[in-house]
Coordinates of C-alpha atoms and ligand atoms in Angstrom, one line a residue:
M1 CA -125.8 -61.1 -174.8
P2 CA -125.3 -61.5 -171.1
T3 CA -121.9 -62.7 -170.2
L4 CA -122.6 -64.2 -166.8
P5 CA -125.5 -66.4 -165.5
A6 CA -128.4 -64.7 -163.8
A7 CA -128.8 -65.8 -160.3
A8 CA -131.5 -65.9 -157.6
V9 CA -130.9 -66.1 -153.9
I10 CA -133.6 -67.4 -151.6
G11 CA -133.4 -65.7 -148.2
A12 CA -131.7 -62.5 -146.9
G13 CA -130.5 -63.8 -143.5
S14 CA -126.8 -63.6 -142.7
S15 CA -126.1 -66.3 -145.3
G16 CA -128.2 -64.9 -148.1
I17 CA -126.8 -61.4 -147.8
A18 CA -123.2 -62.7 -148.0
A19 CA -124.3 -64.5 -151.2
V20 CA -125.9 -61.4 -152.8
K21 CA -122.9 -59.3 -152.0
A22 CA -120.4 -61.7 -153.6
L23 CA -122.4 -62.0 -156.8
H24 CA -123.3 -58.3 -157.0
E25 CA -119.6 -57.3 -156.5
R26 CA -118.6 -59.6 -159.3
G27 CA -121.1 -58.1 -161.8
F28 CA -123.7 -60.9 -161.8
A29 CA -127.4 -60.1 -162.4
V30 CA -128.7 -61.2 -159.0
E31 CA -132.0 -61.0 -157.3
C32 CA -132.7 -62.1 -153.8
F33 CA -136.2 -63.0 -152.5
E34 CA -136.9 -62.4 -148.8
C35 CA -140.3 -63.1 -147.2
S36 CA -139.6 -60.7 -144.3
D37 CA -139.6 -56.9 -144.5
R38 CA -135.9 -56.8 -143.5
V39 CA -132.6 -58.7 -143.6
G40 CA -131.2 -60.7 -140.7
G41 CA -133.5 -63.8 -140.6
N42 CA -133.2 -65.5 -137.3
W43 CA -131.5 -62.5 -135.6
V44 CA -134.6 -60.3 -136.0
W45 CA -136.5 -61.0 -132.8
G46 CA -140.3 -61.2 -133.7
N47 CA -139.4 -61.2 -137.4
T48 CA -142.5 -60.6 -139.5
N49 CA -141.7 -63.9 -141.4
G50 CA -142.7 -65.8 -138.3
M51 CA -139.5 -67.9 -138.7
S52 CA -137.1 -66.4 -136.1
S53 CA -136.3 -68.6 -133.2
A54 CA -134.7 -65.7 -131.2
Y55 CA -135.9 -65.0 -127.7
H56 CA -135.8 -61.6 -126.0
S57 CA -132.7 -62.3 -124.0
L58 CA -130.7 -64.0 -126.8
H59 CA -127.0 -63.3 -127.1
I60 CA -124.7 -64.9 -129.6
N61 CA -122.6 -67.7 -128.3
T62 CA -119.9 -67.5 -130.9
S63 CA -117.8 -64.5 -130.1
R64 CA -118.0 -61.3 -132.1
E65 CA -114.6 -61.7 -133.7
R66 CA -115.4 -65.2 -134.8
M67 CA -118.8 -64.3 -136.2
E68 CA -118.1 -61.1 -138.1
Y69 CA -117.6 -61.1 -141.9
T70 CA -114.0 -60.8 -142.9
D71 CA -114.4 -57.4 -144.6
F72 CA -116.8 -55.8 -142.2
P73 CA -115.8 -56.0 -138.5
M74 CA -118.4 -55.5 -135.9
P75 CA -118.1 -52.2 -134.0
K76 CA -115.5 -52.3 -131.3
S77 CA -118.1 -50.9 -128.9
Y78 CA -120.0 -54.2 -129.1
P79 CA -119.3 -56.7 -126.3
D80 CA -117.7 -60.1 -127.1
F81 CA -121.1 -61.7 -127.1
P82 CA -123.6 -59.1 -128.3
H83 CA -127.4 -59.1 -127.9
H84 CA -129.6 -60.1 -130.9
T85 CA -130.5 -56.4 -131.4
H86 CA -126.8 -55.6 -132.0
I87 CA -126.5 -58.5 -134.4
A88 CA -129.6 -57.7 -136.5
R89 CA -128.3 -54.1 -136.7
Y90 CA -124.9 -55.3 -137.9
F91 CA -126.4 -57.4 -140.7
D92 CA -128.5 -54.4 -141.8
A93 CA -125.5 -52.2 -141.8
Y94 CA -123.6 -54.7 -143.9
V95 CA -126.1 -54.4 -146.7
D96 CA -125.8 -50.6 -146.8
R97 CA -122.0 -50.6 -146.5
F98 CA -121.8 -52.7 -149.7
G99 CA -124.8 -51.1 -151.4
F100 CA -126.9 -54.0 -152.5
R101 CA -130.2 -53.5 -150.8
D102 CA -131.8 -52.9 -154.2
R103 CA -131.0 -56.4 -155.2
I104 CA -133.3 -57.8 -152.4
R105 CA -137.0 -58.0 -152.9
F106 CA -138.6 -57.8 -149.5
Q107 CA -141.9 -59.3 -148.5
T108 CA -141.6 -61.7 -151.4
G109 CA -141.5 -65.4 -150.7
V110 CA -140.5 -68.1 -153.0
E111 CA -143.3 -70.7 -153.1
R112 CA -141.8 -73.0 -155.6
A113 CA -138.5 -73.6 -157.3
A114 CA -138.6 -76.0 -160.2
R115 CA -136.2 -76.9 -163.0
A116 CA -137.3 -76.2 -166.5
A117 CA -136.5 -78.6 -169.4
D118 CA -133.5 -76.4 -170.3
G119 CA -132.1 -76.6 -166.8
T120 CA -132.9 -73.1 -165.8
W121 CA -134.8 -72.5 -162.5
E122 CA -138.3 -71.3 -162.6
L123 CA -139.3 -69.6 -159.3
T124 CA -142.9 -69.0 -158.4
L125 CA -143.3 -66.2 -156.0
D126 CA -146.1 -65.5 -153.5
T127 CA -147.0 -62.5 -155.5
G128 CA -148.1 -64.9 -158.3
E129 CA -145.2 -64.0 -160.6
T130 CA -142.8 -66.6 -162.1
R131 CA -139.2 -65.8 -162.9
R132 CA -136.4 -67.6 -164.6
Y133 CA -132.7 -67.9 -163.5
D134 CA -129.7 -69.7 -164.6
A135 CA -128.4 -70.4 -161.0
L136 CA -130.2 -70.7 -157.7
L137 CA -128.5 -70.1 -154.3
V138 CA -130.5 -71.5 -151.4
A139 CA -130.0 -69.6 -148.1
N140 CA -133.4 -70.2 -146.4
G141 CA -131.9 -71.1 -143.0
H142 CA -132.2 -74.3 -141.0
H143 CA -133.3 -73.2 -137.6
W144 CA -136.9 -72.3 -138.1
D145 CA -138.8 -75.6 -138.7
A146 CA -139.3 -76.9 -135.1
R147 CA -138.6 -80.6 -134.6
W148 CA -140.9 -81.9 -131.8
P149 CA -140.3 -85.3 -130.2
E150 CA -141.5 -87.9 -132.7
P151 CA -143.5 -89.7 -131.8
A152 CA -144.9 -87.6 -129.0
F153 CA -144.3 -88.9 -125.5
P154 CA -147.1 -91.2 -124.1
G155 CA -149.7 -89.1 -122.3
A156 CA -148.8 -85.9 -124.2
E157 CA -152.3 -85.4 -125.5
G158 CA -153.8 -85.6 -122.0
F159 CA -151.3 -83.2 -120.4
E160 CA -153.3 -80.1 -119.1
G161 CA -150.3 -77.7 -118.9
V162 CA -148.5 -75.9 -121.7
Q163 CA -146.3 -77.9 -124.1
M164 CA -144.2 -75.7 -126.4
H165 CA -141.2 -75.9 -128.7
S166 CA -138.2 -73.5 -128.0
H167 CA -138.9 -72.0 -131.5
D168 CA -142.1 -70.5 -130.0
Y169 CA -140.5 -69.2 -126.8
K170 CA -140.1 -65.5 -127.4
G171 CA -139.4 -64.4 -123.8
E172 CA -141.3 -61.1 -124.1
D173 CA -143.3 -61.8 -120.9
P174 CA -141.0 -61.9 -117.9
E175 CA -143.9 -63.4 -115.9
F176 CA -144.3 -66.4 -118.3
F177 CA -142.5 -68.9 -116.0
R178 CA -143.4 -67.1 -112.7
A179 CA -144.0 -69.7 -109.9
K180 CA -144.4 -72.5 -112.4
H181 CA -143.0 -76.0 -112.4
V182 CA -141.1 -76.1 -115.7
V183 CA -139.5 -79.1 -117.5
V184 CA -137.0 -78.2 -120.2
L185 CA -136.0 -81.1 -122.6
G186 CA -132.7 -81.1 -124.4
M187 CA -129.0 -80.5 -123.9
G188 CA -128.4 -78.0 -126.7
N189 CA -128.0 -74.3 -126.5
S190 CA -131.7 -73.5 -126.5
A191 CA -132.3 -75.8 -123.5
M192 CA -129.4 -74.1 -121.6
D193 CA -130.7 -70.5 -122.2
I194 CA -134.3 -71.3 -121.6
A195 CA -133.7 -73.4 -118.5
V196 CA -131.5 -70.6 -117.0
E197 CA -134.0 -67.9 -117.9
A198 CA -136.9 -69.8 -116.4
S199 CA -134.9 -70.6 -113.2
F200 CA -135.0 -66.9 -112.1
S201 CA -138.8 -66.8 -111.8
A202 CA -140.1 -70.4 -111.8
E203 CA -140.9 -72.4 -108.7
Q204 CA -138.6 -75.2 -110.0
V205 CA -136.9 -76.1 -113.3
Y206 CA -136.0 -79.6 -114.4
L207 CA -133.6 -80.1 -117.2
A208 CA -134.3 -83.4 -118.9
A209 CA -131.9 -85.0 -121.3
R210 CA -131.4 -88.3 -123.0
R211 CA -127.6 -87.8 -123.0
G212 CA -125.1 -85.5 -121.3
A213 CA -123.0 -82.8 -122.8
H214 CA -119.5 -81.3 -122.2
I215 CA -120.7 -77.8 -121.3
L216 CA -118.4 -75.1 -122.4
P217 CA -118.1 -71.7 -120.7
K218 CA -118.1 -68.6 -122.9
Y219 CA -114.7 -67.6 -121.5
L220 CA -111.6 -69.5 -120.5
F221 CA -108.5 -67.7 -119.1
G222 CA -110.2 -64.4 -119.8
R223 CA -110.6 -65.0 -123.5
P224 CA -113.7 -66.0 -125.5
T225 CA -113.4 -69.8 -125.5
D226 CA -113.9 -70.0 -129.3
Q227 CA -110.9 -67.9 -129.8
L228 CA -108.6 -70.4 -128.1
G229 CA -108.8 -73.0 -130.9
A230 CA -105.4 -74.1 -132.0
S231 CA -104.4 -74.0 -135.7
P232 CA -105.8 -76.8 -137.9
K233 CA -102.1 -77.6 -138.6
V234 CA -102.2 -79.2 -135.1
P235 CA -103.8 -82.7 -135.4
F236 CA -107.4 -82.7 -134.2
E237 CA -106.7 -85.4 -131.5
V238 CA -104.0 -83.2 -130.0
R239 CA -106.4 -80.1 -130.0
R240 CA -109.1 -82.2 -128.4
R241 CA -106.9 -83.4 -125.6
I242 CA -105.7 -79.9 -124.8
F243 CA -109.2 -78.6 -124.7
Q244 CA -110.5 -81.5 -122.6
G245 CA -107.7 -81.0 -120.2
M246 CA -108.5 -77.3 -119.8
L247 CA -112.1 -78.0 -119.2
K248 CA -111.3 -80.7 -116.7
V249 CA -109.2 -78.2 -114.7
Y250 CA -111.7 -75.4 -115.0
L251 CA -115.0 -77.1 -114.5
G252 CA -114.4 -80.7 -113.4
D253 CA -116.8 -83.5 -114.3
M254 CA -120.3 -82.7 -115.4
E255 CA -121.6 -85.4 -113.0
R256 CA -120.4 -83.2 -110.1
Y257 CA -123.2 -80.8 -111.0
G258 CA -125.8 -83.6 -111.2
L259 CA -125.7 -83.8 -115.0
P260 CA -125.4 -87.2 -116.8
K261 CA -121.9 -88.3 -117.8
P262 CA -121.5 -87.5 -121.5
D263 CA -121.6 -90.7 -123.5
H264 CA -119.1 -89.2 -126.0
R265 CA -115.8 -87.4 -126.0
F266 CA -115.4 -83.7 -126.1
G267 CA -115.7 -82.5 -129.7
D268 CA -118.0 -85.3 -130.8
A269 CA -121.2 -83.3 -130.4
H270 CA -122.3 -79.8 -131.4
P271 CA -121.0 -77.6 -128.6
T272 CA -123.3 -76.7 -125.7
I273 CA -122.2 -73.3 -124.4
S274 CA -123.4 -71.7 -121.2
D275 CA -121.8 -69.7 -118.4
D276 CA -124.9 -69.9 -116.2
I277 CA -126.4 -73.4 -116.3
L278 CA -123.9 -75.0 -113.8
S279 CA -124.2 -72.1 -111.4
R280 CA -128.0 -72.3 -111.5
M281 CA -127.8 -76.0 -110.9
A282 CA -125.3 -75.4 -108.0
H283 CA -127.9 -73.0 -106.5
G284 CA -130.6 -75.7 -106.8
A285 CA -132.7 -73.7 -109.1
I286 CA -132.4 -76.3 -111.9
T287 CA -132.4 -80.0 -111.3
A288 CA -131.1 -82.5 -113.9
K289 CA -133.4 -85.4 -114.9
P290 CA -133.0 -88.2 -117.5
N291 CA -135.3 -88.3 -120.6
I292 CA -139.0 -87.9 -120.3
A293 CA -140.8 -91.3 -120.3
S294 CA -144.4 -90.0 -120.3
L295 CA -146.6 -87.1 -119.4
T296 CA -149.5 -87.3 -116.9
R297 CA -152.4 -84.9 -116.6
D298 CA -150.3 -82.5 -114.5
G299 CA -146.8 -83.8 -114.5
V300 CA -143.9 -85.6 -116.1
R301 CA -142.5 -89.0 -115.5
F302 CA -138.8 -89.6 -116.3
T303 CA -137.1 -92.7 -117.5
D304 CA -135.6 -93.4 -114.0
G305 CA -139.2 -93.7 -112.7
S306 CA -139.2 -90.3 -110.8
E307 CA -142.2 -88.0 -111.3
V308 CA -142.6 -84.3 -110.9
K309 CA -145.5 -81.8 -111.2
A310 CA -145.3 -79.7 -114.3
D311 CA -147.1 -76.7 -115.6
V312 CA -144.9 -76.1 -118.7
V313 CA -142.9 -78.4 -120.8
V314 CA -140.5 -76.8 -123.3
Y315 CA -139.2 -79.1 -126.0
C316 CA -135.7 -77.7 -127.0
T317 CA -135.4 -80.6 -129.4
G318 CA -133.9 -78.9 -132.4
Y319 CA -134.9 -78.2 -136.0
K320 CA -135.7 -79.8 -139.3
V321 CA -133.9 -78.9 -142.5
S322 CA -136.7 -78.0 -144.8
F323 CA -137.1 -76.7 -148.4
P324 CA -140.8 -76.2 -148.8
F325 CA -140.2 -74.7 -152.3
F326 CA -138.6 -77.9 -153.8
D327 CA -140.3 -81.0 -155.0
E328 CA -139.3 -83.5 -152.3
G329 CA -138.2 -86.0 -155.0
L330 CA -135.8 -83.4 -156.4
I331 CA -134.2 -81.9 -153.3
S332 CA -134.9 -82.7 -149.7
A333 CA -133.1 -83.6 -146.4
P334 CA -134.7 -86.6 -144.8
D335 CA -133.6 -86.8 -141.2
N336 CA -131.7 -83.5 -141.8
D337 CA -129.3 -85.2 -144.2
L338 CA -128.6 -83.5 -147.6
P339 CA -125.2 -84.7 -148.9
L340 CA -123.3 -81.9 -150.7
F341 CA -119.8 -81.3 -151.9
R342 CA -118.1 -79.3 -149.1
R343 CA -121.6 -78.4 -147.9
T344 CA -122.1 -76.2 -151.0
F345 CA -122.4 -77.9 -154.3
H346 CA -125.2 -80.4 -155.2
P347 CA -123.5 -83.5 -156.7
E348 CA -126.1 -84.0 -159.5
I349 CA -127.6 -80.6 -160.1
G350 CA -124.9 -78.2 -161.4
N351 CA -126.8 -74.9 -161.0
V352 CA -128.1 -75.1 -157.4
F353 CA -126.0 -74.1 -154.4
F354 CA -126.4 -74.0 -150.7
V355 CA -125.1 -71.3 -148.4
G356 CA -125.0 -71.6 -144.6
L357 CA -126.4 -75.1 -144.6
L358 CA -123.9 -76.5 -142.1
Q359 CA -123.3 -76.7 -138.4
P360 CA -119.9 -75.4 -137.5
L361 CA -117.9 -75.7 -134.3
G362 CA -117.7 -71.9 -134.7
A363 CA -119.9 -69.3 -136.4
I364 CA -121.7 -69.7 -139.7
M365 CA -121.2 -66.2 -141.2
P366 CA -117.6 -66.2 -142.3
I367 CA -118.1 -69.7 -143.8
A368 CA -121.2 -68.4 -145.7
E369 CA -119.0 -65.6 -147.0
H370 CA -116.4 -68.0 -148.3
Q371 CA -119.0 -70.3 -149.8
S372 CA -120.5 -67.3 -151.6
T373 CA -117.3 -66.1 -153.2
W374 CA -116.5 -69.7 -154.1
I375 CA -119.9 -70.1 -155.9
A376 CA -119.3 -66.7 -157.6
D377 CA -115.9 -67.9 -158.8
Y378 CA -117.4 -71.1 -160.1
L379 CA -120.2 -69.4 -162.0
A380 CA -117.7 -67.0 -163.5
G381 CA -115.5 -69.9 -164.8
R382 CA -112.7 -69.1 -162.4
Y383 CA -113.0 -72.3 -160.4
A384 CA -113.8 -75.8 -161.8
L385 CA -115.1 -78.7 -159.8
P386 CA -113.1 -81.9 -159.6
A387 CA -114.2 -84.8 -162.0
P388 CA -117.5 -86.4 -160.8
A389 CA -115.8 -89.5 -159.4
E390 CA -113.3 -87.5 -157.4
L391 CA -116.1 -85.2 -156.2
R392 CA -118.2 -88.1 -155.0
A393 CA -115.2 -89.8 -153.3
D394 CA -114.4 -86.5 -151.5
M395 CA -118.0 -86.2 -150.3
E396 CA -118.1 -89.8 -149.1
R397 CA -114.8 -89.4 -147.3
E398 CA -116.0 -86.2 -145.5
R399 CA -119.4 -87.8 -144.6
A400 CA -117.8 -91.0 -143.4
Q401 CA -115.4 -89.0 -141.1
M402 CA -118.2 -86.9 -139.7
F403 CA -120.6 -89.8 -139.0
R404 CA -117.7 -91.8 -137.4
R405 CA -116.8 -88.9 -135.1
Y406 CA -120.2 -87.5 -134.0
V407 CA -122.9 -88.8 -131.7
R408 CA -125.6 -90.4 -133.9
S409 CA -128.4 -87.8 -133.9
K410 CA -130.4 -85.8 -136.4
R411 CA -128.5 -82.7 -135.1
H412 CA -125.2 -84.1 -136.4
T413 CA -125.7 -84.4 -140.2
M414 CA -123.7 -81.5 -141.4
Q415 CA -121.0 -80.7 -138.7
V416 CA -117.8 -78.9 -139.7
D417 CA -114.8 -77.7 -137.8
F418 CA -114.6 -74.0 -138.6
D419 CA -110.9 -73.5 -139.1
D420 CA -110.3 -76.9 -140.7
F421 CA -113.2 -76.4 -143.1
L422 CA -112.0 -73.0 -144.2
A423 CA -108.4 -74.2 -144.6
A424 CA -109.5 -77.2 -146.7
L425 CA -111.8 -75.0 -148.7
A426 CA -108.9 -72.6 -149.5
K427 CA -106.8 -75.5 -150.7
E428 CA -109.7 -76.9 -152.9
R429 CA -110.3 -73.5 -154.4
R430 CA -106.6 -73.2 -155.4
K431 CA -106.8 -76.7 -157.1
G432 CA -110.1 -75.7 -158.8
E433 CA -108.6 -72.5 -160.1
A434 CA -105.8 -74.4 -161.7
R435 CA -108.4 -76.8 -163.3
A436 CA -110.4 -73.8 -164.5
R437 CA -107.3 -72.2 -166.2
R438 CA -106.6 -75.6 -167.9
D439 CA -110.2 -75.7 -169.1
G440 CA -110.0 -72.1 -170.5
A441 CA -112.2 -70.5 -167.9
R442 CA -115.3 -72.1 -169.5
L443 CA -118.6 -71.0 -167.9
P444 CA -120.1 -74.1 -166.2
V445 CA -123.7 -72.7 -166.3
T446 CA -124.8 -71.3 -169.6
P447 CA -126.4 -67.8 -169.3
R448 CA -129.9 -68.4 -170.8
A449 CA -132.4 -66.8 -168.5
E450 CA -131.8 -63.1 -169.4
A451 CA -131.7 -64.0 -173.1
L452 CA -135.1 -65.6 -172.5
G453 CA -136.2 -62.2 -171.1
A454 CA -137.5 -64.1 -168.1
A455 CA -135.2 -62.9 -165.3
G456 CA -135.3 -59.3 -166.5
I457 CA -133.1 -58.0 -163.7
A458 CA -130.6 -55.2 -163.8
R459 CA -127.0 -55.7 -163.0
Ligands
FAD1 C1 -131.6 -69.4 -130.9 C2 -130.5 -69.5 -131.9 C3 -129.2 -68.9 -131.7 C4 -128.2 -69.0 -132.6 N1 -126.9 -68.5 -132.2 C5 -125.9 -68.6 -133.1 C6 -124.6 -68.0 -132.9 O1 -124.4 -67.5 -131.8 N2 -123.7 -68.1 -133.8 C7 -123.9 -68.7 -135.0 O2 -123.0 -68.8 -135.9 N3 -125.1 -69.3 -135.3 C8 -126.1 -69.3 -134.4 N4 -127.3 -69.8 -134.7 C9 -127.5 -70.5 -136.0 C10 -128.3 -69.6 -137.0 O3 -128.7 -70.5 -138.0 C11 -127.3 -68.6 -137.7 O4 -126.9 -67.6 -136.7 C12 -128.0 -67.7 -138.8 O5 -129.3 -67.3 -138.4 C13 -128.0 -68.5 -140.1 O6 -128.4 -67.6 -141.1 P1 -129.1 -68.0 -142.4 O7 -129.2 -66.8 -143.3 O8 -128.5 -69.2 -142.9 O9 -130.6 -68.4 -141.9 P2 -131.7 -67.5 -141.3 O10 -131.2 -66.5 -140.3 O11 -132.8 -68.4 -140.8 O12 -132.3 -66.6 -142.5 C14 -133.0 -67.3 -143.6 C15 -133.8 -66.2 -144.3 O13 -134.4 -66.8 -145.4 C16 -135.7 -66.3 -145.6 N5 -136.5 -67.3 -146.3 C17 -136.7 -68.6 -145.9 N6 -137.5 -69.2 -146.8 C18 -137.8 -68.3 -147.7 C19 -138.6 -68.3 -148.9 N7 -139.2 -69.5 -149.3 N8 -138.7 -67.2 -149.7 C20 -138.1 -66.1 -149.3 N9 -137.4 -66.0 -148.2 C21 -137.2 -67.1 -147.4 C22 -136.2 -66.0 -144.2 O14 -137.2 -65.1 -144.1 C23 -134.9 -65.5 -143.5 O15 -134.8 -64.1 -143.6 C24 -128.4 -69.7 -133.8 C25 -129.6 -70.3 -134.0 C26 -130.6 -70.2 -133.1 C27 -132.0 -70.9 -133.4
NAP2 N1 -127.2 -68.5 -127.4 C1 -127.0 -69.0 -128.6 O1 -126.3 -68.5 -129.4 C2 -127.9 -70.1 -129.0 C3 -129.0 -70.4 -128.3 C4 -129.9 -71.5 -128.8 C5 -129.5 -72.2 -129.9 N2 -128.4 -71.9 -130.6 C6 -128.0 -72.7 -131.8 O2 -129.2 -73.0 -132.5 C7 -129.1 -74.3 -133.0 C8 -130.2 -75.2 -132.5 O3 -129.9 -75.5 -131.1 P1 -131.1 -76.2 -130.2 O4 -130.5 -76.3 -128.9 O5 -132.4 -75.6 -130.5 O6 -131.2 -77.7 -130.9 P2 -130.1 -78.9 -131.0 O7 -128.7 -78.3 -130.9 O8 -130.5 -79.7 -132.2 O9 -130.3 -79.7 -129.7 C9 -131.5 -80.5 -129.5 C10 -131.4 -81.3 -128.2 O10 -132.6 -82.0 -128.0 C11 -132.4 -83.4 -127.9 N3 -133.5 -84.1 -128.5 C12 -133.9 -84.1 -129.7 N4 -135.0 -84.9 -129.9 C13 -135.2 -85.4 -128.7 C14 -136.2 -86.4 -128.2 N5 -137.1 -86.9 -129.1 N6 -136.1 -86.8 -127.0 C15 -135.2 -86.3 -126.1 N7 -134.2 -85.4 -126.5 C16 -134.2 -85.0 -127.8 C17 -131.0 -83.6 -128.5 O11 -130.4 -84.7 -128.0 P3 -129.4 -85.7 -128.9 O12 -128.1 -85.0 -128.9 O13 -129.4 -86.9 -128.2 O14 -130.0 -85.7 -130.3 C18 -130.3 -82.3 -128.1 O15 -129.9 -82.4 -126.8 C19 -127.7 -74.8 -132.7 O16 -126.8 -74.4 -133.7 C20 -127.3 -73.9 -131.5 O17 -125.9 -73.7 -131.3 C21 -127.5 -70.9 -130.2

């Protein structure tokens, strides 16, 4: 008889590989399905899965030391903010270092994940096979399903230039923006990178936004900015004020560069990080504009009534959280919102887990790693969840805090502060370990799938 539940992982991006490693190391029968021919997901430029949003010039904006897994440092020869090719190579090396490549089935997509009557998960693969698992870990990423402006701007259908989403900008053709009039919409990191890149060859770039942002440089005082965060023991308000003060001294007000005054305090929106945008604006290569009001045959009209000629409009308007393999009624994220206990456990379905489905002020990878060992501890009976009422109250508290703090937007539905989240998680894990000991280390998910002969996977 198997002693542990058999688990499936959907996706072998940076979150999925952390999950497979954690389960594999602890002796679980685990199988990962990955539609691409390699690991790394978003970080594989031109990925054969068609899902990567990486462009040719992409560098990480969370520093190397913040992004690396805790037990696998990135090579010291890497710069602080490596190129996507470095990052994809790093994820690939991680799999070999810990020896679990044979747990991943490449070029195998999960088309459907449904719960059988006994609670096990039945996966239908694009090979036509169906397989059964006791536990399902979802790591399919949340930056691949482009969110276009909805509804489209008036006049969009009659615009004769190119309209594209940042997801489709690959940047392989250095001539793409040459001598063009380009409107980039958005104030997130895609908008920053693409506006800056376009500004070196375009005739003119306009950066349109419906709200301003506190733009962070990659370095402050010679250190990667994300490494300057004070300990979570210091109250958030104090940390916020310190940071805001440093930014004020270093950059001054955003309005000085022609950008809109942010309608929120620093820390109340997902960070927009760019070393170059303000400099390109200062050089006149990028002009700030308010939101798009409408498109004409060959131009864009903005909400302040101004109008410019436009050949290309790039919508850097973010992504949808999508699970095409679940029945929408079972699990979905309308408006990007899927409430979870500490962004990991589903409150009603005890054998489905989410890895990397969060937006940290910091990098996703070390968090995905902690989520993965946490899930493995749970499935092994070494961690027990709080009682349902307590779990729900915890979720509600966390959600209420987040929605109170962040600008109301579909991009702010799963924000976490990196250090605070990990510190709180460590505390919760200690409490849950004590609960599990009291319960006699009972397995919360009964191993059935292997006994049914349906999973049929080797340990
Ligand atoms: C342009 C850009 C830059 C970014 N920069 C940073 C950064 O600097 N730092 C940071 O922390 N985060 C950054 N992010 C966030 C990004 O989400 C993470 O870096 C990281 O890619 C998350 O990894 P993941 O494994 O969760 O998702 P992904 O990297 O998207 O991987 C998901 C994997 O799941 C597979 N998959 C999906 N559906 C299925 C299916 N049905 N069946 C089988 N396989 C499936 C995909 O093929 C893919 O390999 C960036 C995002 C973008 C778009
Ligand atoms: N170099 C890097 O490492 C890098 C580069 C690119 C992206 N990323 C990461 O990738 C993720 C996605 O970033 P992103 O920039 O693509 O998306 P994003 O962070 O979701 O930003 C979307 C932007 O578009 C705006 N927007 C959305 N819908 C709009 C509409 N209908 N009209 C006008 N404006 C609209 C949003 O404004 P509101 O705020 O008002 O909603 C926001 O400014 C983030 O985690 C980001 O950090 C990293």
